[in-house]
Short mmCIF file of C-alpha atoms in Angstrom, two decimals:
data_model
loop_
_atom_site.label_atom_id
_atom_site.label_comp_id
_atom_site.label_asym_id
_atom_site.label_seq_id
_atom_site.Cartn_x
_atom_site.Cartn_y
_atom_site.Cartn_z
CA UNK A 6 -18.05 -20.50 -47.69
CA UNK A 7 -20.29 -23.34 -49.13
CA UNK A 8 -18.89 -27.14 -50.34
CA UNK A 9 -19.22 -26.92 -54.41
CA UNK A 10 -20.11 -30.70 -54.72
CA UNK A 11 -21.58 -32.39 -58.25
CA UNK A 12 -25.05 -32.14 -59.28
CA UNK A 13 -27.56 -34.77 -57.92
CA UNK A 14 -24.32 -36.53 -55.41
CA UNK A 15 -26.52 -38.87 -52.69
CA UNK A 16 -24.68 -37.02 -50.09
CA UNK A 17 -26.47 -33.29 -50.25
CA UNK A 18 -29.53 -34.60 -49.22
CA UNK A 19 -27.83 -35.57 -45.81
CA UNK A 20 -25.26 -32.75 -45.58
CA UNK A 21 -28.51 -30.17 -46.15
CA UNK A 22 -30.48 -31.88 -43.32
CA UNK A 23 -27.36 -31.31 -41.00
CA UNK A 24 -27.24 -27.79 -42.25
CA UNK A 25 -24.13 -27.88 -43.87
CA UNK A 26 -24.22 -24.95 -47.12
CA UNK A 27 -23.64 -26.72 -50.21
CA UNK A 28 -23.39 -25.25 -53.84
CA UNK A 29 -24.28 -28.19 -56.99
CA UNK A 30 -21.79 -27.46 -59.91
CA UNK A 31 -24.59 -25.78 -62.24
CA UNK A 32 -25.11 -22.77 -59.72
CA UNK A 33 -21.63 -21.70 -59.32
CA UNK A 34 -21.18 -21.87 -62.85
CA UNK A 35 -23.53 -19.12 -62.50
CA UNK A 36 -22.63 -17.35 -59.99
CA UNK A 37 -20.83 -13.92 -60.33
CA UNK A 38 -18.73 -12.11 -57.50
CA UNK A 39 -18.72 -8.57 -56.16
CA UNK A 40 -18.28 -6.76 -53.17
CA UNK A 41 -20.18 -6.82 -50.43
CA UNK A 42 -21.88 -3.57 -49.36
CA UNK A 43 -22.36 -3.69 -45.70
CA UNK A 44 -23.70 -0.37 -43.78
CA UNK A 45 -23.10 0.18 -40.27
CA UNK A 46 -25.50 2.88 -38.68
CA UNK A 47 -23.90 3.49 -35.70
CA UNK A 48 -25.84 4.92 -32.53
CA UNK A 49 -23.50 4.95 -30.01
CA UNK A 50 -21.58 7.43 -28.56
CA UNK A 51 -17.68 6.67 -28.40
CA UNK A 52 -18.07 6.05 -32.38
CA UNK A 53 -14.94 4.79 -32.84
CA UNK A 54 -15.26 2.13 -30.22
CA UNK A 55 -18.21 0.77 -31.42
CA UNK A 56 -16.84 0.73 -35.30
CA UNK A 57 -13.71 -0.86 -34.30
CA UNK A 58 -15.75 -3.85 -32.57
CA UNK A 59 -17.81 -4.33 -35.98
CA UNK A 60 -15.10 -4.10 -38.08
CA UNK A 61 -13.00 -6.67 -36.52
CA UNK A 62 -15.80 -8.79 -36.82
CA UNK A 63 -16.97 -8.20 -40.51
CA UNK A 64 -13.15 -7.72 -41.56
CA UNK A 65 -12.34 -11.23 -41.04
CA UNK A 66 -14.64 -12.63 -43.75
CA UNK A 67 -12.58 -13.91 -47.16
CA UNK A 68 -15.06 -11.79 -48.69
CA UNK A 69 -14.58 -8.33 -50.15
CA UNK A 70 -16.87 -6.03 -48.07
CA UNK A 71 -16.98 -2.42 -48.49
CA UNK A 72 -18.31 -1.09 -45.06
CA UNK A 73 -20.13 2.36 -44.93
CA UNK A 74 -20.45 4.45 -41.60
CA UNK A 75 -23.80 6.16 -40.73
CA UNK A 76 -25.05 8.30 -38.55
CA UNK A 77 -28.09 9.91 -37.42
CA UNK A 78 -29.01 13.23 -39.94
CA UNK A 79 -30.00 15.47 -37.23
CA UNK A 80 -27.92 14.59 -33.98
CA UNK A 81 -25.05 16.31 -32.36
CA UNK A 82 -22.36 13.89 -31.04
CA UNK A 83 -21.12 14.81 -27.69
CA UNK A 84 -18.78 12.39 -27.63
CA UNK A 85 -17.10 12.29 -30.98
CA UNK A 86 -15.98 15.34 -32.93
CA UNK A 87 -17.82 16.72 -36.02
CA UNK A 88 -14.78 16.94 -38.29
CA UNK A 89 -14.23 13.23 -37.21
CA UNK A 90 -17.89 12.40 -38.19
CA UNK A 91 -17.97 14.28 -41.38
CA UNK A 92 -14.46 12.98 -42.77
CA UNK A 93 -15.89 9.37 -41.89
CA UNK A 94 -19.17 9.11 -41.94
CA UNK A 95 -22.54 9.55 -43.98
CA UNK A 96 -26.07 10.90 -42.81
CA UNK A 97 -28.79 8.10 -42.99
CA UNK A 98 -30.35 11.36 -45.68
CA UNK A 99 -26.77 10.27 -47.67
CA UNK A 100 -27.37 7.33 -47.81
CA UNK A 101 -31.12 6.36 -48.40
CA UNK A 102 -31.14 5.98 -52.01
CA UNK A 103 -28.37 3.02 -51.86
CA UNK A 104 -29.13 -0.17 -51.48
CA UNK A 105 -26.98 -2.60 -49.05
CA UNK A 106 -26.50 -6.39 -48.99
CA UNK A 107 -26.47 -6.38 -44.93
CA UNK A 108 -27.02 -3.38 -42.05
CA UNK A 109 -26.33 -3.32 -38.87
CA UNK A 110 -27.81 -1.26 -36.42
CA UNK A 111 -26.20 -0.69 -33.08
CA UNK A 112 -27.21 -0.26 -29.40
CA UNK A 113 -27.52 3.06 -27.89
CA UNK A 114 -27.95 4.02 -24.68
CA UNK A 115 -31.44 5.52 -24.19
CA UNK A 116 -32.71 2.06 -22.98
CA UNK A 117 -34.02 4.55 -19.98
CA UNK A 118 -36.48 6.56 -22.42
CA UNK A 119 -39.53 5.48 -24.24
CA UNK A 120 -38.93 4.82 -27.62
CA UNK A 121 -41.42 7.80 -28.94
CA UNK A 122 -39.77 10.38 -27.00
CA UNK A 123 -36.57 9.76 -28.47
CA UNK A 124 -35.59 12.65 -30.20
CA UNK A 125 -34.23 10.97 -33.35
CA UNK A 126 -37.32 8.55 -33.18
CA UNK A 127 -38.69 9.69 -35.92
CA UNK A 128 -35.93 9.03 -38.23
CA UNK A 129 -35.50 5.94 -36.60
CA UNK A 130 -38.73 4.90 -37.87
CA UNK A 131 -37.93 5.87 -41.33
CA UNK A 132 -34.66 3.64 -41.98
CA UNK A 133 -35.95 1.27 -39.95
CA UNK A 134 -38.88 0.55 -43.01
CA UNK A 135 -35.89 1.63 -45.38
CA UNK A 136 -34.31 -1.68 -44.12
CA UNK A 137 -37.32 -3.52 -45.61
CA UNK A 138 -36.55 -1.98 -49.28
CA UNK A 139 -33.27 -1.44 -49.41
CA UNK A 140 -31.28 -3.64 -47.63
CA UNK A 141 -31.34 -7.32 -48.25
CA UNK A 142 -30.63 -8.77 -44.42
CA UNK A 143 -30.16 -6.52 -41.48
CA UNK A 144 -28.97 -6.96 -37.91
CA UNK A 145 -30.32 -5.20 -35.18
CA UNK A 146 -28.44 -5.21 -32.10
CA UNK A 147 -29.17 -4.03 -28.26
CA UNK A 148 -31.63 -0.92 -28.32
CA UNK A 149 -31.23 -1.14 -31.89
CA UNK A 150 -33.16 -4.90 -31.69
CA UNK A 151 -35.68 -3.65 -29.10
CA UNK A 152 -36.71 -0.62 -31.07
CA UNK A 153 -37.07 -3.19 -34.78
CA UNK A 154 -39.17 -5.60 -32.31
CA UNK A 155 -41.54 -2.64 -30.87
CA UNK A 156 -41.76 -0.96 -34.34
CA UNK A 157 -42.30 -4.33 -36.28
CA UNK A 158 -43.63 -7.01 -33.98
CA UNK A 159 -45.53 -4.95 -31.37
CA UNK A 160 -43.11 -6.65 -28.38
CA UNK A 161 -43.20 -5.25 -25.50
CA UNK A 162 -39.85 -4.38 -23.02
CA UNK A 163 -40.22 -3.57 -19.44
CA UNK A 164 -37.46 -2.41 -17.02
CA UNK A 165 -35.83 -4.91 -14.89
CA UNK A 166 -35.55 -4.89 -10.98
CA UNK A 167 -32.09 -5.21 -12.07
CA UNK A 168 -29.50 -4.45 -14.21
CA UNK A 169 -28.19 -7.50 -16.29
CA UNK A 170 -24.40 -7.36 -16.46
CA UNK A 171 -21.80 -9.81 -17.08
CA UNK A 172 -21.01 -12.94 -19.50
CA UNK A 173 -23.99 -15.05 -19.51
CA UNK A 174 -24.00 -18.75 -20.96
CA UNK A 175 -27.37 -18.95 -23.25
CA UNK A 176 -29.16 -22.15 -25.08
CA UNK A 177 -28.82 -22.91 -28.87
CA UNK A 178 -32.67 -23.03 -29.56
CA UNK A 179 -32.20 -23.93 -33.64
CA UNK A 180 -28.35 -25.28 -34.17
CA UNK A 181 -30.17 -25.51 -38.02
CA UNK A 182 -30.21 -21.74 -37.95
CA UNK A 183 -27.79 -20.69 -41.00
CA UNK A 184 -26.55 -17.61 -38.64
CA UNK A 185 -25.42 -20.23 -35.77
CA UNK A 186 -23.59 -22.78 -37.62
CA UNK A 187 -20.14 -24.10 -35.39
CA UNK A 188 -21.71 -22.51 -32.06
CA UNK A 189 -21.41 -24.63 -28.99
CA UNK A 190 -24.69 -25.52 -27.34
CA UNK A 191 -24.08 -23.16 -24.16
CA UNK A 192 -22.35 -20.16 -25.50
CA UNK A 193 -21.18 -17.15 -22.87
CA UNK A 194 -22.34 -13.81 -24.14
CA UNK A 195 -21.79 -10.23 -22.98
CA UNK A 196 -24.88 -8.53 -21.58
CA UNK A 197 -25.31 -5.46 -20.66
CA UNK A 198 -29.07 -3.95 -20.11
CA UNK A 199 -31.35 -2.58 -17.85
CA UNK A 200 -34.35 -3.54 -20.56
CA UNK A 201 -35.92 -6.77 -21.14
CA UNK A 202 -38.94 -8.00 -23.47
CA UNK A 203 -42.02 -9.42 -22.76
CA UNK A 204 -41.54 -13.21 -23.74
CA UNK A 205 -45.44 -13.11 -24.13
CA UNK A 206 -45.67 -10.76 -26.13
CA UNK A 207 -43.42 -12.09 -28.95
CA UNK A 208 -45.40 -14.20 -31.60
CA UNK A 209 -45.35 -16.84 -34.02
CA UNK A 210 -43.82 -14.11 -36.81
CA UNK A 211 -40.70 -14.71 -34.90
CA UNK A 212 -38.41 -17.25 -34.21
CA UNK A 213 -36.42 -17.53 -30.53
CA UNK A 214 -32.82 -18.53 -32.02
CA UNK A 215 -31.00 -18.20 -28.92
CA UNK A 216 -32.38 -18.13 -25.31
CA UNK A 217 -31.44 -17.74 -21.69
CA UNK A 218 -32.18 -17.68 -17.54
CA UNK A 219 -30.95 -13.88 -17.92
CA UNK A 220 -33.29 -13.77 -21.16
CA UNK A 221 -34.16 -13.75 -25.00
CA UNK A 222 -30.66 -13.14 -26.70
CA UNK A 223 -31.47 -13.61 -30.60
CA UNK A 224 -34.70 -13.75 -32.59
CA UNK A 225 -35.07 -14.18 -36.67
CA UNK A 226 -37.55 -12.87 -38.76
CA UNK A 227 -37.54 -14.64 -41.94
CA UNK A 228 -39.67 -12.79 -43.68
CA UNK A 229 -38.44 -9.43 -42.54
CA UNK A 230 -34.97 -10.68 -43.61
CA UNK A 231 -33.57 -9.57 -40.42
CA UNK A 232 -31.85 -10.77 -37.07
CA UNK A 233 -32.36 -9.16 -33.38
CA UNK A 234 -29.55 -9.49 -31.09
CA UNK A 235 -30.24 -8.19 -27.37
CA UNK A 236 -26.89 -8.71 -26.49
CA UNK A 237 -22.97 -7.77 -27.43
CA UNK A 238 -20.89 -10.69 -28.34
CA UNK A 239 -19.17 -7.68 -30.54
CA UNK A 240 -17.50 -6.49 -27.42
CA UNK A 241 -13.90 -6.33 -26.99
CA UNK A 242 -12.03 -7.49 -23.75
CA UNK A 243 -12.06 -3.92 -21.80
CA UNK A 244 -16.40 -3.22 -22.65
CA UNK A 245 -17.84 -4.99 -19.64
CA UNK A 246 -14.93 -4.09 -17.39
CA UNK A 247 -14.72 0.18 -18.69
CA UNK A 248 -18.44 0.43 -17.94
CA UNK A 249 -18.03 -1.34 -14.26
CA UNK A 250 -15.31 1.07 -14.01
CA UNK A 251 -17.08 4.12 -15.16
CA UNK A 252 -20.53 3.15 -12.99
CA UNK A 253 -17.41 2.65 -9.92
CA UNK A 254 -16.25 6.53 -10.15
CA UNK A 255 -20.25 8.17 -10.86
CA UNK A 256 -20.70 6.46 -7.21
CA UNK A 257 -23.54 4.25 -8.33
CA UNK A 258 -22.33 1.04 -6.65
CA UNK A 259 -22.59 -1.46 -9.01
CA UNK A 260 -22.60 -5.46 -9.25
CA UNK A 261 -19.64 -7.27 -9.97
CA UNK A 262 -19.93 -8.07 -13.89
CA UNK A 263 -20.49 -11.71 -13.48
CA UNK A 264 -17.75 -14.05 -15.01
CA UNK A 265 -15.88 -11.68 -16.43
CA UNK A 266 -12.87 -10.96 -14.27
CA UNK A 267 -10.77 -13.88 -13.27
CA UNK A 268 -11.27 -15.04 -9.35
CA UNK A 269 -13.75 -12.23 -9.05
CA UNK A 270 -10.80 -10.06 -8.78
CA UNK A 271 -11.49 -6.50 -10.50
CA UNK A 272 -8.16 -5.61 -10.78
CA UNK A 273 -7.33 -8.87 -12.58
CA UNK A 274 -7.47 -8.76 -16.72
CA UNK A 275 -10.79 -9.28 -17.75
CA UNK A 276 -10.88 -12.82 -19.35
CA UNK A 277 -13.10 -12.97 -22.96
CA UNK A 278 -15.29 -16.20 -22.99
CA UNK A 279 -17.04 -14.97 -26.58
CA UNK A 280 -14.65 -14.43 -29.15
CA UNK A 281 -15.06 -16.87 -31.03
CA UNK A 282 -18.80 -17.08 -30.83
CA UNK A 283 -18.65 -13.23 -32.27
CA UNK A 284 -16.53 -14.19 -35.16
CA UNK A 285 -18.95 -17.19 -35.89
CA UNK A 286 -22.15 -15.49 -35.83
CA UNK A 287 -20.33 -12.52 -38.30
CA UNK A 288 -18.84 -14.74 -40.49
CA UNK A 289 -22.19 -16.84 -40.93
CA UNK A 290 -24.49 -13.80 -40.94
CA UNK A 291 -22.40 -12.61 -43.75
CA UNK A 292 -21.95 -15.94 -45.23
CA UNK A 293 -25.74 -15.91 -45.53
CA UNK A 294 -25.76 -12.56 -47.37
CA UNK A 295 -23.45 -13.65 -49.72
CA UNK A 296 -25.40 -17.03 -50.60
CA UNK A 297 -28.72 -14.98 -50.97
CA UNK A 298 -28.22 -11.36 -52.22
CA UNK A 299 -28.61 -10.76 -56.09
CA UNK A 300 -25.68 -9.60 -57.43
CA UNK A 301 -27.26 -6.92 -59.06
CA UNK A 302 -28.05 -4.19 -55.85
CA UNK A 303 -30.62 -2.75 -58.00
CA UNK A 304 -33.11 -5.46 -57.17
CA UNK A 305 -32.72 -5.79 -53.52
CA UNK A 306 -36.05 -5.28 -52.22
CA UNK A 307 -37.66 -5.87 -55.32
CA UNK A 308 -40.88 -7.99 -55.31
#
């Protein structure tokens, strides 16, 4: 939430430069309250999973958010049961005539398959323009970010010799950044991808918010109002350590997730190093909304 200091006080010129939010007295005399609409189109597979991880996250705001579930139109879940998906979700087709303060879209994992031979790609391609008129700020995460960045920014992702897994500690490239306010300057993050992008191919209509040796991790497109996150700090304790196990008993032999288990020991209790760095860049990412979205949802995406 932002300070509420007096009109014209010395000290918001200095607070401002150190990126501190601050509200004068005449604008929140102004300023009118509602609920939050927050959509969550979710493109993973164990659904429930993945919306428990987000709503942890977004739940722990002192806002009021009303969080919708979405899924694909035209995609059978093999994973999660229909009469599960109908009693709790909406089709992207349900939704497209509302209008959202943020939306976040979620990883999925295709990473293997180019993005036009998705089967759902060409939906994809239709909410992710919907984002640009409809929603005020969204979040694309994972495949979800790599997909926004092909279809908006022309960047280009190539498969790695390997697979990136483990908590890796990244680089605050803009502390200023409203959506990284309170992070440390080396924070651990989950990754978990076989995918990276081309670092030449991303250009000035981007901004690198967060780097590191393993790769990008966040980018910001101001004038796309949107965020891409390669990475997972939504993951619970049991993510990293469930896939190792899973990749373990399909007999692929994989790495170790680095620094996630405690003494290298597997059968030790996987230790989280990114908790708080989740529930900062949720709370500010929604702090952000709430400072910038009209409060009447009809105008979102106006000109």
């Amino acid at each position: 939430m932002p300070i509420r200091i007096p009109d014209n006080l010395p000290a918001r010129k200095t607070l401002e430069e150190e990126g501190v939010n601050v509200m004068d007295s005449s604008r929140a005399s102004r300023q009118d309250i509602r609920p939050l609409e927050i959509g969550l189109l979710n493109l993973m597979p164990n659904k429930e999973r993945t919306e428990t991880q987000f709503s942890r996250l977004i739940g722990a705001t002192p806002l009021q958010v009303n969080l919708s579930l979405v899924r694909i139109t035209d995609h059978q879940s093999k994973h999660t049961s229909e009469e599960y998906l109908n009693t709790f979700y909406q089709t992207w087709e349900e939704v497209r005539e509302r209008k959202f303060d943020g939306f976040i879209v979620t990883g999925a994992p295709i990473a293997h398959i180019p993005f036009e031979k998705v089967r759902y790609w060409p939906e994809m391609l239709e909410i992710m323009e919907w984002t640009r008129t409809n929603v005020h700020h969204t979040m694309f995460i994972c495949w979800g970010a790599q997909a926004a960045l092909h279809h908006f920014h022309g960047v280009r992702r190539y498969r790695m010799d390997e697979k990136a897994f483990g908590v890796y500690r990244h680089r605050i490239v803009n502390p200023r950044s409203p959506f990284l306010r309170g992070m440390s300057d080396g924070p651990m993050v989950p990754v978990s991808r076989y995918n990276d992008i081309d670092r030449n191919s991303v250009g000035d209509d981007l901004e690198v918010l967060v780097d590191g040796d393993i790769g990008l991790c966040m980018l910001g497109d101001r004038v796309g109002k949107a965020v891409y996150f390669l990475n997972h700090l939504e993951y619970d304790n049991r993510s990293l350590a469930d896939e190792y196990d899973r990749d373990v008993a399909a007999g692929l032999n994989p790495k170790l997730p680095l620094n996630l288990y405690p003494g290298d020991d597997p059968s030790a209790v996987p230790e989280n190093r990114w908790r708080s760095h989740g529930h900062l860049l949720f709370q500010n990412w929604i702090n952000e909304i709430y400072q910038t979205t009209p409060y009447d949802l009809s105008e979102i995406g106006a000109k």
